[in-house]
Every structure is written in structure tokens, then in C-alpha cells.
Amino acid sequence: MSGTTLDDYTDLYAQRVHGMKASEIRALFSVANRPEVVSLAGGSPYTAALPLDAIGEMVAELIQREGAPALNYCVGQGEAALREQICAVMAEEGVDASVGASPDDVVVTTGSQQALDLVARVFLDPGDVVLAEAPSYVGALGVFQAAEADVVHVQMDDDGLVPEALEEAIAAVAASGRRAKFLYTVPAFHNPAGVTLAEERRERILEICQRHHLLVLEDNPYGLLGFEEQPPAPLRSRARDGVLYLGTFSKTFAAGIRLGWILAPHAVRDKIVMASEASILCPPTFNQRIATRYFTTMPWREQLKVFRELYRERRDATLAALTDFMPDGVRWTHPGGGFYVWLTLPEALDSKAMMPRAINARVAYVPGTGFYADGSGTSHLRLSYCFPPPERLREGVRRLGHVIEEELSLRSTFGATGSAGAPRRVAGDVPPGIA
Amino acid sequence: MSGTTLDDYTDLYAQRVHGMKASEIRALFSVANRPEVVSLAGGSPYTAALPLDAIGEMVAELIQREGAPALNYCVGQGEAALREQICAVMAEEGVDASVGASPDDVVVTTGSQQALDLVARVFLDPGDVVLAEAPSYVGALGVFQAAEADVVHVQMDDDGLVPEALEEAIAAVAASGRRAKFLYTVPAFHNPAGVTLAEERRERILEICQRHHLLVLEDNPYGLLGFEEQPPAPLRSRARDGVLYLGTFSKTFAAGIRLGWILAPHAVRDKIVMASEASILCPPTFNQRIATRYFTTMPWREQLKVFRELYRERRDATLAALTDFMPDGVRWTHPGGGFYVWLTLPEALDSKAMMPRAINARVAYVPGTGFYADGSGTSHLRLSYCFPPPERLREGVRRLGHVIEEELSLRSTFGATGSAGAPRRVAGDVPPGIA
Ligand SMILES: Cc1ncc(COP(=O)(O)O)c(C=O)c1O
Ligand SMILES: Cc1ncc(COP(=O)(O)O)c(C=O)c1O
């Protein structure tokens, strides 16, 4: 069987593969994880704050008592006991039985990432349009791209998605003769923008979507991580129909067990289950039983308080450092919860082109272009404050401030197109990402 | 937001959803699991044979020592330490460094089911043809259907896939102006057929595929579960190129941790990783570390012997019971390993139509039609001997023998189309499955 080369078979690739490119986040993982670099790039929760000994005991007991079924297959929808606990967690945010949320309409997934993917499979044909905030979660853009859908971004401001901009985007899509299937939105503590959709806009957004027969895909990983107050009630708590609601244990418990969920209208739920069975047979039984035990026997509300306090302190350290170290002309959002701050640089700067210098200065972030499907975002970047301790965050922001200052002084010396020190194509080696 | 009904949004479904139907296996799960029914339907491994206490201790220690990273995200390809262990497991079957197998070319997946799905995403466009054995694993057919591919079945006999039939199928596809992308095959201890591809056919099959520029998708969950002897070396151990090789811990360790893998040529591996990131971000870190510890610190080869012995005993009980209780005219395969026996009924009988009577008689199996994409298979059925203990297996086969006998006598009284006692449409309530 010699004589062939490995690449001989790549001519067999599917259409959709030709657009697949490595994401920026991925290219960064390898460098950003070096110990000397302060990584403000990744969105990893601070799992060291979990009561690890107690969890270890809980899991050992679980294996002893119910190891045989826990280590075997389960039903594709996910175990009933966990779906009940999921309803208890959703109820904390007002998505409860009074608005029709029921364990029967929950599907357990491999993180909410898989829920996004399943929604794409059930609803998206190539060429369909998805409306999404500008910027949007990089993983969702990846899913929509893999589904060969077109993302049309809708403007946000400090109060989240702008209703008028949504109306305009819908009209523009219709005028171009295409069909938008749904609006993808992260209304609470947005990734990457760090903003929250204001109360007074919520009914309005729902009304617009309903009027235009658009599904709403509400992705809510951070809703329980408000630092001063809870965010306004989710869209799903205001509308039984037309909203697909995604949640995850990644940020409130443990990302490494990869469990999330979707709450969907009954008919849709059936299709989601079938798509999930074709994709993974069933979500990990063992992890489901761990989560069920955790949420039934351990003080998870107290643990949430621990997380909130921890992330609040880190956000505060980050915002204080930004005030102290950022040069004039840099702006940033003020997240009331979640993991992220969104920076806007002076127009002349390109956050992707700046990356190699930042890494050189031992600080990492995610360039803004990763969060847009249309190549925009060059003057933005995302900082995550969830993982490094406060003093590291401060040091990271200090380094970044320095890099931006140097960049600005280079620009004023060489003009907007010059980029002495590191040629522009260095940044080009970072692939254009999910965009 | 009232006034809409849930189904209002189903007009937004993607094209591929219109073909999605509930699988037979799924419809059976609910009834077959009743305690009074002997289920010969599901393929659940007998996880009670695992050293649960030792695993419990191992996991508790893992959480104590490395809980924080274990409960966090990891890289999309899967952790390096596990990929090394996977190579150690593959080497047991001859897929080792001497044929280019390397941890770098392994991608960890959510069971091998997700590996199937990722291959479909990377290679299949709607309308593409996949060649697959007749019958084929129901979960693979589900994946190919979700990818809107057409499955063309290739005949098997007691020595597995028939090379001449493969040549003919390739010619027929070409004659119809379509393009086959790959051959999907389970060469060892086939699910559902219980047969193994003979040594003397293996080079021949590879040669045919290479000559016609067809990838081989080799799915090998049962290769280490041979009862008398190891199966012939995998196709991948004979060909570096053109073979995508799938493995899983589901049958040799624990299905409930949902870990499998794909070994792919480098260029393909990159695409698989990207497709997996879009689908699930990363496989469960926690589960990966459990598997790594299990395969580095526990006597997994001895445990494999335990499983082989256990399943051998169950296969023997099943074959003996078939000899004792099956009426004349029923034939079955003689598996040398794995989980399944494939039955062929006398022509007049329809295994799907017979299902309600079987359930009534408190025995369950999977009707043959679920394992064909083209509606054939009515006179076949699959029995699994992996889960029930030997005396239950014997009882289940006894009940089934009785049902078949009654069916035969009804047929001889009422003729082939009549079906007194239970009208044919009862069987129609079991959806036509993945087919
Ligand atoms: C907005 C958003 N959605 C979904 C996810 C996916 O998370 P997971 O798959 O771990 O649930 C993330 C993770 O960062 C996120 O920020
Ligand atoms: C032939 C074959 N392939 C793949 C699978 C999927 O198994 P898993 O996803 O648990 O690895 C199975 C399970 O029964 C199987 O029999």
C-alpha cells in the first residue's frame, strides 16, 4: 500500500471544509499558556475554587453505589434526574414551570457548544442567514460557519443589542432576498462584549423577532454570575414560544465535565434529541450523575456566591488597572458579571497586528476580529479576567498598556500603515479565525 | 407573546431534518428495559464486571491531586497523555509506530460515535455515496443519513465483506454517475452481523479501495474482545494511507465516560480537530484523565481477560440456547468475539411485524431493518448477549424460539400476508428507523 501520499485523499473533502480555518483562539492557546505570559485570552473558569476534596468523596461514593449504570450508556436526551436539576437551576433565573419549562423539554448536551451545534443542524441549510450581535461568541460563529450559514451582525451598545439595528438588519436581509432563521444572542454578561441587554429592550426584541417569524437562540452561560445584581430575567422567561434557551454547567460548576443543555419547544426537542443521538449516542452518563449529585447534595448556591465574589474581585482589579495603565483613547466596557471586558483601541491600531508584540511583552488577549464573521473588529480586543489572580491581572493590563503606548508612538512616528519592529504579515500568520 | 403555537417554527427546519425519523433501537429502549423483559436488544457492556471500588479510589485521588485542571477545558484534540495511552491500546492490535501511528495523529472524541460524525462532516456532501456492509451499524447509518449521504450496501458472508461484491458495488455507483467517498467497515466481530473479515480478504479489500481512490473508514470497537483468538490484524496496520481508524473505550472500559478516538492522516486530522472544536470545544477533560489513569495505573489487560471470559460464556449460552430452542429454518452466525449474533428467519417471517408479539412474550431484540439504509433486512434480527447473565440469555432465546414457532404456525394457517393476533400496522408504529 505504498506510493500514495496522505494528502491524496483530501480531494474527497466536503464542500464545507474548504472554508474551515484554524481559529485565533486556538493559535493563541499554545503561546498564551507559557508560564511567563499573563494570559487574558482564554475563558477558563477558576475551578481551583471548587471544594475538590468534597467532590472527590462524592464521586468515589457515586462509583461505589451506582458505578455500573454510571459507567454505561444512557438515553440520548440525558438522564431524567439531571434534567430535573437543570430545571431547578433555570428556575433561579425565572425560567420555571410557570413559563412552561419542564424536564421533558430539556436535552442534555456536551457543553452548550454542542447545543449550538445541534440547533445549527436542525435549522440551518447552507446559505441561510443568522443574525448575531456584533461582536459574537467565537464558538457560535464557528458553528454557523461549519453549517455554511451567513452571519449578519447587529449593532450593540452599552445596553446590549440595539432594537432599531435589529429591525434594520432584518429588513436588509429580506431586501437581499434571503431568509434569516434566527437571532443568536447572549443577553447577560456578553461574551466578548461584557454588556447586558437592558430590561426595557427585552420585550421589544422579542416582539420584533416574533413579528418577523424569527426564532431566538438565547445563550445564557453567565446569567448566575452577576456581581452586584442579577441581570434582567431571560428572554425565555418572557416567551414560551419561539425561544430556544441554552445553559451550561461550565461556568457555575465545572467546564471539564462538558455538560450543558437546551430547553426547546416539544417538537423541536424531538429533533434535537435525534440529531444528538446521531452525533454522540448519549451525553456522558458518569458526568451527568456527578452533576446530579453535586446539585442535589452539595451547597451549590453557596459555591455560586464564592465564584461571584472571586470574579468580582478580578473584574475590579482589571477595571482599576485599565484606568491606571491604559493610554488616552482606549475605551472599555464595564461588565456587571461574567468573564470579559471588551476594549476599543484608537482607530489606527490593529489588535491582531499588535499580537506578536504583546506576546513578546508577555501578555495575551484575543484580537477582536475573531468575534466577527465579516472581518471587522480590528480595533477591538477581548480581555478575560476569570482565571489569573488579581495581581497577575494588574500586571497583565500594565504590560498591555505599555504595548499599546508603544504602538501609538510608533504610529505617530511612522504613520498608520507602517508597523516597524514587527511586519504586518506576522499577524497574518495568525489565521483569520472563525471569521 | 401568546398566540403562537410551538409548531409555528418548525417550518424553519433545515432540509436534512425532513428525513429524520426515530430509530428502532430508540423506540425499543423504553419497553425493552422493563424488568420482566429479557432484553437481547441493547449493546450495553457489562460494566458491573469492572473493579468499581478501585476505580472509585483512583478517581477520588485524581480529583484531590489534579482536580482543578481535570475539571477545566482542555485542547480540542484531546490531552497528550491520553493520546499516548490510546497508542498503547492500538498497538495491542498491531496499529503501532511501525505503521506510523502516533499520538499526534489521534483525536479524542465523545465515543467513536462522534468520530463517525466528524468524518461525515469532513468528507460528506449531500448526495455523496458511502459504501457499507449489509447489514451495518445502526449508529453509522444514522450519521450518514444526517449527512444526507446515500448508503450503498455491500454483501457479506461468514468471512465478512465479499471483495467481488465490493467491486460490483463500486462499478454500479460509477455507472450511475455518482461518487463514493469511502467504505465504512467493521472488520472484527461485526455489529450486527457477528462475523469477522477473513485474513485472506484484507489485502484484497484495501487494494480495491486504493485502486478506486476510496477512503476506508475502519471502525474497530470490538477487536480486543476475541474469545478464542485475536481477529486478523486491522486494515490500518496494513496501510498507512487511505485508512481512517476508529476506536473506543466503550467496550473495553466504560461506555458512560463517552471516550473514543480517530487515528487519521495528518492533513485530515487537522480538519477533524477543527470540526470537533466547532461541535463540542473539547472532549471532557475529567473523563480523559480518568482513562489515562486507568490505562497507566490499573491492570487493564487483566480486566480485558475478565471481559473476554464473561462475554465468551454469554456467547456460548446464547449459541447453545439457539441450538436447543430455534425451530427449523432459522439460521444464525457464530461470533468469535464481540457482542452480537445475527439471525436469519425463514423468508415468510417479518422480524419487525413480530416485535409486538415478542415483547408480549417478554423478550426484545432489534429487527433487521434498522441495519439497512434501503428497507431490506425484514427476515433478520440482532441478538446481543453482552448484558444479561447466561441463564437470562437462555430464557430469552427460549421465549424467542417460542414466538418464532407460533409465528410460523400462524403463517402456515393464514398464509404469508395474514398476521392474526397482531395486525401489521402495529409494527408500523415502530418507526422505520435509521433506514
Ligand atoms: C456565550 C457562550 N456560549 C457557549 C459557550 C460554550 O461553553 P460550554 O460548551 O463549555 O458550555 C461559551 C464558553 O465560553 C460561551 O461564552
Ligand atoms: C460498530 C460500532 N461503532 C461505533 C459504536 C459507537 O460506540 P461509542 O460511541 O460508545 O464509542 C458502536 C457501539 O455500539 C459500534 O458497535
Short mmCIF file of N, CA and C in Angstrom, two decimals, chain B residues 45-153:
data_model
loop_
_atom_site.label_atom_id
_atom_site.label_comp_id
_atom_site.label_asym_id
_atom_site.label_seq_id
_atom_site.Cartn_x
_atom_site.Cartn_y
_atom_site.Cartn_z
N PRO B 45 -22.35 -2.66 27.45
CA PRO B 45 -21.34 -3.54 28.05
C PRO B 45 -21.68 -3.83 29.52
N TYR B 46 -21.09 -4.91 30.04
CA TYR B 46 -21.41 -5.33 31.41
C TYR B 46 -20.45 -4.65 32.40
N THR B 47 -20.73 -3.38 32.67
CA THR B 47 -19.82 -2.57 33.49
C THR B 47 -19.74 -3.02 34.94
N ALA B 48 -20.70 -3.86 35.38
CA ALA B 48 -20.63 -4.36 36.76
C ALA B 48 -19.39 -5.23 36.97
N ALA B 49 -18.78 -5.69 35.87
CA ALA B 49 -17.57 -6.51 36.00
C ALA B 49 -16.31 -5.68 36.22
N LEU B 50 -16.45 -4.37 36.23
CA LEU B 50 -15.28 -3.51 36.49
C LEU B 50 -14.95 -3.49 37.98
N PRO B 51 -13.69 -3.25 38.33
CA PRO B 51 -13.30 -3.14 39.75
C PRO B 51 -13.73 -1.78 40.30
N LEU B 52 -15.02 -1.68 40.64
CA LEU B 52 -15.60 -0.36 40.93
C LEU B 52 -14.95 0.32 42.13
N ASP B 53 -14.68 -0.43 43.19
CA ASP B 53 -14.07 0.21 44.36
C ASP B 53 -12.72 0.82 44.02
N ALA B 54 -11.92 0.07 43.32
CA ALA B 54 -10.60 0.58 42.94
C ALA B 54 -10.73 1.80 42.03
N ILE B 55 -11.68 1.76 41.13
CA ILE B 55 -11.88 2.92 40.25
C ILE B 55 -12.33 4.13 41.07
N GLY B 56 -13.22 3.89 42.03
CA GLY B 56 -13.66 4.98 42.90
C GLY B 56 -12.50 5.64 43.62
N GLU B 57 -11.63 4.82 44.16
CA GLU B 57 -10.45 5.37 44.86
C GLU B 57 -9.55 6.15 43.90
N MET B 58 -9.34 5.55 42.74
CA MET B 58 -8.50 6.18 41.73
C MET B 58 -9.04 7.57 41.36
N VAL B 59 -10.35 7.66 41.18
CA VAL B 59 -10.95 8.93 40.76
C VAL B 59 -10.90 9.95 41.90
N ALA B 60 -11.14 9.49 43.13
CA ALA B 60 -11.07 10.42 44.27
C ALA B 60 -9.67 11.02 44.36
N GLU B 61 -8.67 10.17 44.19
CA GLU B 61 -7.29 10.66 44.26
C GLU B 61 -7.01 11.64 43.12
N LEU B 62 -7.52 11.30 41.95
CA LEU B 62 -7.35 12.18 40.80
C LEU B 62 -7.91 13.58 41.09
N ILE B 63 -9.10 13.62 41.65
CA ILE B 63 -9.73 14.92 41.92
C ILE B 63 -8.93 15.69 42.97
N GLN B 64 -8.45 14.94 43.97
CA GLN B 64 -7.66 15.58 45.01
C GLN B 64 -6.37 16.18 44.44
N ARG B 65 -5.68 15.42 43.61
CA ARG B 65 -4.37 15.83 43.13
C ARG B 65 -4.38 16.78 41.96
N GLU B 66 -5.34 16.59 41.04
CA GLU B 66 -5.33 17.41 39.83
C GLU B 66 -6.74 17.83 39.45
N GLY B 67 -7.58 18.03 40.48
CA GLY B 67 -8.98 18.37 40.23
C GLY B 67 -9.16 19.65 39.43
N ALA B 68 -8.38 20.67 39.76
CA ALA B 68 -8.61 21.96 39.09
C ALA B 68 -8.43 21.86 37.57
N PRO B 69 -7.29 21.35 37.08
CA PRO B 69 -7.22 21.21 35.61
C PRO B 69 -8.17 20.14 35.06
N ALA B 70 -8.39 19.06 35.82
CA ALA B 70 -9.26 17.99 35.33
C ALA B 70 -10.69 18.49 35.12
N LEU B 71 -11.10 19.50 35.90
CA LEU B 71 -12.47 20.00 35.80
C LEU B 71 -12.56 21.23 34.90
N ASN B 72 -11.48 21.51 34.17
CA ASN B 72 -11.49 22.66 33.29
C ASN B 72 -11.41 22.23 31.81
N TYR B 73 -11.47 23.20 30.92
CA TYR B 73 -11.34 22.91 29.49
C TYR B 73 -9.96 22.34 29.18
N CYS B 74 -9.85 21.62 28.06
CA CYS B 74 -8.54 21.23 27.55
C CYS B 74 -8.52 21.53 26.05
N VAL B 75 -7.45 21.12 25.38
CA VAL B 75 -7.37 21.38 23.94
C VAL B 75 -8.34 20.49 23.16
N GLY B 76 -8.75 20.98 22.01
CA GLY B 76 -9.76 20.29 21.22
C GLY B 76 -9.36 18.90 20.75
N GLN B 77 -8.08 18.70 20.52
CA GLN B 77 -7.61 17.40 20.03
C GLN B 77 -7.67 16.33 21.12
N GLY B 78 -7.72 16.76 22.38
CA GLY B 78 -7.65 15.82 23.50
C GLY B 78 -6.27 15.84 24.11
N GLU B 79 -6.16 15.45 25.37
CA GLU B 79 -4.91 15.58 26.09
C GLU B 79 -3.83 14.62 25.57
N ALA B 80 -2.60 15.12 25.56
CA ALA B 80 -1.48 14.35 25.02
C ALA B 80 -1.29 13.03 25.79
N ALA B 81 -1.42 13.08 27.09
CA ALA B 81 -1.19 11.86 27.89
C ALA B 81 -2.17 10.76 27.49
N LEU B 82 -3.41 11.13 27.25
CA LEU B 82 -4.39 10.11 26.84
C LEU B 82 -4.10 9.62 25.43
N ARG B 83 -3.68 10.52 24.56
CA ARG B 83 -3.39 10.09 23.19
C ARG B 83 -2.23 9.10 23.17
N GLU B 84 -1.32 9.25 24.10
CA GLU B 84 -0.26 8.24 24.22
C GLU B 84 -0.81 6.89 24.66
N GLN B 85 -1.68 6.90 25.63
CA GLN B 85 -2.28 5.64 26.08
C GLN B 85 -3.09 4.99 24.98
N ILE B 86 -3.77 5.82 24.21
CA ILE B 86 -4.56 5.30 23.09
C ILE B 86 -3.62 4.56 22.12
N CYS B 87 -2.45 5.13 21.89
CA CYS B 87 -1.49 4.46 21.00
C CYS B 87 -1.04 3.13 21.60
N ALA B 88 -0.91 3.07 22.94
CA ALA B 88 -0.55 1.80 23.58
C ALA B 88 -1.66 0.77 23.37
N VAL B 89 -2.90 1.21 23.47
CA VAL B 89 -4.03 0.29 23.26
C VAL B 89 -4.08 -0.17 21.80
N MET B 90 -3.91 0.76 20.87
CA MET B 90 -3.95 0.39 19.44
C MET B 90 -2.82 -0.58 19.09
N ALA B 91 -1.68 -0.38 19.77
CA ALA B 91 -0.51 -1.24 19.48
C ALA B 91 -0.81 -2.70 19.81
N GLU B 92 -1.70 -2.94 20.78
CA GLU B 92 -2.11 -4.32 21.11
C GLU B 92 -2.65 -5.04 19.88
N GLU B 93 -3.18 -4.27 18.93
CA GLU B 93 -3.76 -4.88 17.74
C GLU B 93 -2.88 -4.69 16.51
N GLY B 94 -1.67 -4.19 16.72
CA GLY B 94 -0.78 -4.07 15.59
C GLY B 94 -0.81 -2.72 14.90
N VAL B 95 -1.62 -1.79 15.42
CA VAL B 95 -1.61 -0.44 14.86
C VAL B 95 -0.64 0.37 15.71
N ASP B 96 0.63 0.37 15.30
CA ASP B 96 1.67 0.95 16.16
C ASP B 96 2.61 1.86 15.38
N ALA B 97 3.67 2.27 16.04
CA ALA B 97 4.60 3.23 15.43
C ALA B 97 5.18 2.72 14.12
N SER B 98 5.34 1.38 14.01
CA SER B 98 5.94 0.85 12.79
C SER B 98 5.07 1.09 11.55
N VAL B 99 3.78 1.36 11.77
CA VAL B 99 2.93 1.72 10.63
C VAL B 99 2.48 3.18 10.73
N GLY B 100 3.26 3.95 11.49
CA GLY B 100 3.05 5.40 11.50
C GLY B 100 1.99 5.90 12.47
N ALA B 101 1.50 5.03 13.37
CA ALA B 101 0.52 5.51 14.34
C ALA B 101 1.25 6.34 15.39
N SER B 102 0.79 7.55 15.63
CA SER B 102 1.44 8.44 16.58
C SER B 102 0.40 9.26 17.33
N PRO B 103 0.69 9.59 18.60
CA PRO B 103 -0.27 10.37 19.40
C PRO B 103 -0.67 11.66 18.71
N ASP B 104 0.22 12.17 17.90
CA ASP B 104 -0.03 13.42 17.22
C ASP B 104 -1.17 13.31 16.20
N ASP B 105 -1.40 12.13 15.71
CA ASP B 105 -2.43 11.94 14.69
C ASP B 105 -3.72 11.35 15.26
N VAL B 106 -3.80 11.33 16.59
CA VAL B 106 -5.02 10.84 17.25
C VAL B 106 -5.87 12.04 17.68
N VAL B 107 -7.16 11.95 17.48
CA VAL B 107 -8.09 12.94 18.01
C VAL B 107 -9.05 12.22 18.95
N VAL B 108 -9.16 12.72 20.17
CA VAL B 108 -10.05 12.13 21.16
C VAL B 108 -11.47 12.63 20.92
N THR B 109 -12.44 11.73 20.96
CA THR B 109 -13.82 12.10 20.64
C THR B 109 -14.81 11.64 21.73
N THR B 110 -16.03 12.12 21.66
CA THR B 110 -17.10 11.72 22.57
C THR B 110 -17.64 10.37 22.11
N GLY B 111 -16.92 9.30 22.44
CA GLY B 111 -17.25 8.00 21.90
C GLY B 111 -16.84 7.94 20.43
N SER B 112 -16.75 6.73 19.89
CA SER B 112 -16.41 6.66 18.46
C SER B 112 -17.60 7.15 17.62
N GLN B 113 -18.77 7.23 18.25
CA GLN B 113 -19.91 7.80 17.52
C GLN B 113 -19.57 9.20 17.01
N GLN B 114 -18.99 10.04 17.87
CA GLN B 114 -18.65 11.39 17.41
C GLN B 114 -17.57 11.35 16.33
N ALA B 115 -16.68 10.37 16.41
CA ALA B 115 -15.66 10.24 15.36
C ALA B 115 -16.34 9.97 14.01
N LEU B 116 -17.34 9.10 14.00
CA LEU B 116 -18.10 8.85 12.78
C LEU B 116 -18.71 10.16 12.26
N ASP B 117 -19.29 10.90 13.18
CA ASP B 117 -19.95 12.14 12.81
C ASP B 117 -18.94 13.13 12.24
N LEU B 118 -17.77 13.22 12.84
CA LEU B 118 -16.76 14.16 12.35
C LEU B 118 -16.26 13.77 10.96
N VAL B 119 -16.09 12.49 10.74
CA VAL B 119 -15.68 12.03 9.41
C VAL B 119 -16.75 12.42 8.38
N ALA B 120 -18.00 12.25 8.76
CA ALA B 120 -19.09 12.63 7.84
C ALA B 120 -19.03 14.12 7.54
N ARG B 121 -18.77 14.93 8.56
CA ARG B 121 -18.71 16.37 8.34
C ARG B 121 -17.57 16.79 7.44
N VAL B 122 -16.46 16.08 7.59
CA VAL B 122 -15.27 16.48 6.83
C VAL B 122 -15.34 15.95 5.40
N PHE B 123 -16.03 14.84 5.19
CA PHE B 123 -15.99 14.23 3.85
C PHE B 123 -17.29 14.21 3.07
N LEU B 124 -18.43 14.34 3.74
CA LEU B 124 -19.67 14.09 3.00
C LEU B 124 -20.45 15.34 2.64
N ASP B 125 -20.72 15.50 1.37
CA ASP B 125 -21.69 16.47 0.89
C ASP B 125 -23.00 15.72 0.63
N PRO B 126 -24.12 16.45 0.67
CA PRO B 126 -25.39 15.78 0.36
C PRO B 126 -25.31 15.09 -1.00
N GLY B 127 -25.81 13.86 -1.07
CA GLY B 127 -25.81 13.13 -2.32
C GLY B 127 -24.58 12.26 -2.54
N ASP B 128 -23.54 12.45 -1.73
CA ASP B 128 -22.37 11.57 -1.83
C ASP B 128 -22.77 10.15 -1.46
N VAL B 129 -22.00 9.21 -1.96
CA VAL B 129 -22.29 7.80 -1.69
C VAL B 129 -21.29 7.25 -0.67
N VAL B 130 -21.80 6.49 0.29
CA VAL B 130 -20.96 5.74 1.21
C VAL B 130 -21.24 4.26 0.98
N LEU B 131 -20.17 3.49 0.85
CA LEU B 131 -20.34 2.04 0.77
C LEU B 131 -20.25 1.48 2.18
N ALA B 132 -21.11 0.53 2.47
CA ALA B 132 -21.15 -0.03 3.82
C ALA B 132 -21.63 -1.46 3.75
N GLU B 133 -21.18 -2.26 4.72
CA GLU B 133 -21.60 -3.65 4.72
C GLU B 133 -23.13 -3.77 4.84
N ALA B 134 -23.64 -4.90 4.35
CA ALA B 134 -25.06 -5.23 4.53
C ALA B 134 -25.13 -6.43 5.46
N PRO B 135 -25.56 -6.23 6.67
CA PRO B 135 -26.04 -5.01 7.34
C PRO B 135 -24.89 -4.16 7.88
N SER B 136 -25.24 -2.97 8.44
CA SER B 136 -24.25 -2.07 9.04
C SER B 136 -24.72 -1.55 10.39
N TYR B 137 -23.74 -1.07 11.17
CA TYR B 137 -24.02 -0.49 12.49
C TYR B 137 -25.05 0.64 12.37
N VAL B 138 -26.11 0.54 13.15
CA VAL B 138 -27.24 1.46 13.05
C VAL B 138 -26.81 2.92 13.30
N GLY B 139 -25.87 3.13 14.22
CA GLY B 139 -25.43 4.49 14.52
C GLY B 139 -24.65 5.13 13.38
N ALA B 140 -23.94 4.32 12.63
CA ALA B 140 -23.22 4.84 11.46
C ALA B 140 -24.23 5.22 10.37
N LEU B 141 -25.22 4.37 10.17
CA LEU B 141 -26.25 4.71 9.18
C LEU B 141 -26.94 6.02 9.55
N GLY B 142 -27.17 6.23 10.85
CA GLY B 142 -27.79 7.47 11.31
C GLY B 142 -26.93 8.69 10.97
N VAL B 143 -25.63 8.55 11.13
CA VAL B 143 -24.71 9.63 10.80
C VAL B 143 -24.75 9.93 9.30
N PHE B 144 -24.69 8.87 8.49
CA PHE B 144 -24.66 9.08 7.04
C PHE B 144 -25.98 9.69 6.56
N GLN B 145 -27.06 9.27 7.20
CA GLN B 145 -28.35 9.84 6.83
C GLN B 145 -28.42 11.32 7.20
N ALA B 146 -27.94 11.65 8.42
CA ALA B 146 -27.94 13.06 8.83
C ALA B 146 -27.09 13.91 7.90
N ALA B 147 -26.07 13.28 7.31
CA ALA B 147 -25.21 14.00 6.36
C ALA B 147 -25.82 14.03 4.96
N GLU B 148 -27.02 13.48 4.84
CA GLU B 148 -27.74 13.42 3.56
C GLU B 148 -26.94 12.67 2.49
N ALA B 149 -26.17 11.68 2.95
CA ALA B 149 -25.44 10.82 2.01
C ALA B 149 -26.31 9.61 1.66
N ASP B 150 -25.97 8.94 0.58
CA ASP B 150 -26.67 7.71 0.20
C ASP B 150 -25.79 6.52 0.53
N VAL B 151 -26.35 5.56 1.25
CA VAL B 151 -25.60 4.36 1.59
C VAL B 151 -25.89 3.28 0.56
N VAL B 152 -24.83 2.72 0.01
CA VAL B 152 -24.97 1.56 -0.86
C VAL B 152 -24.38 0.37 -0.12
N HIS B 153 -25.20 -0.63 0.12
CA HIS B 153 -24.76 -1.78 0.90
C HIS B 153 -23.97 -2.78 0.06
#
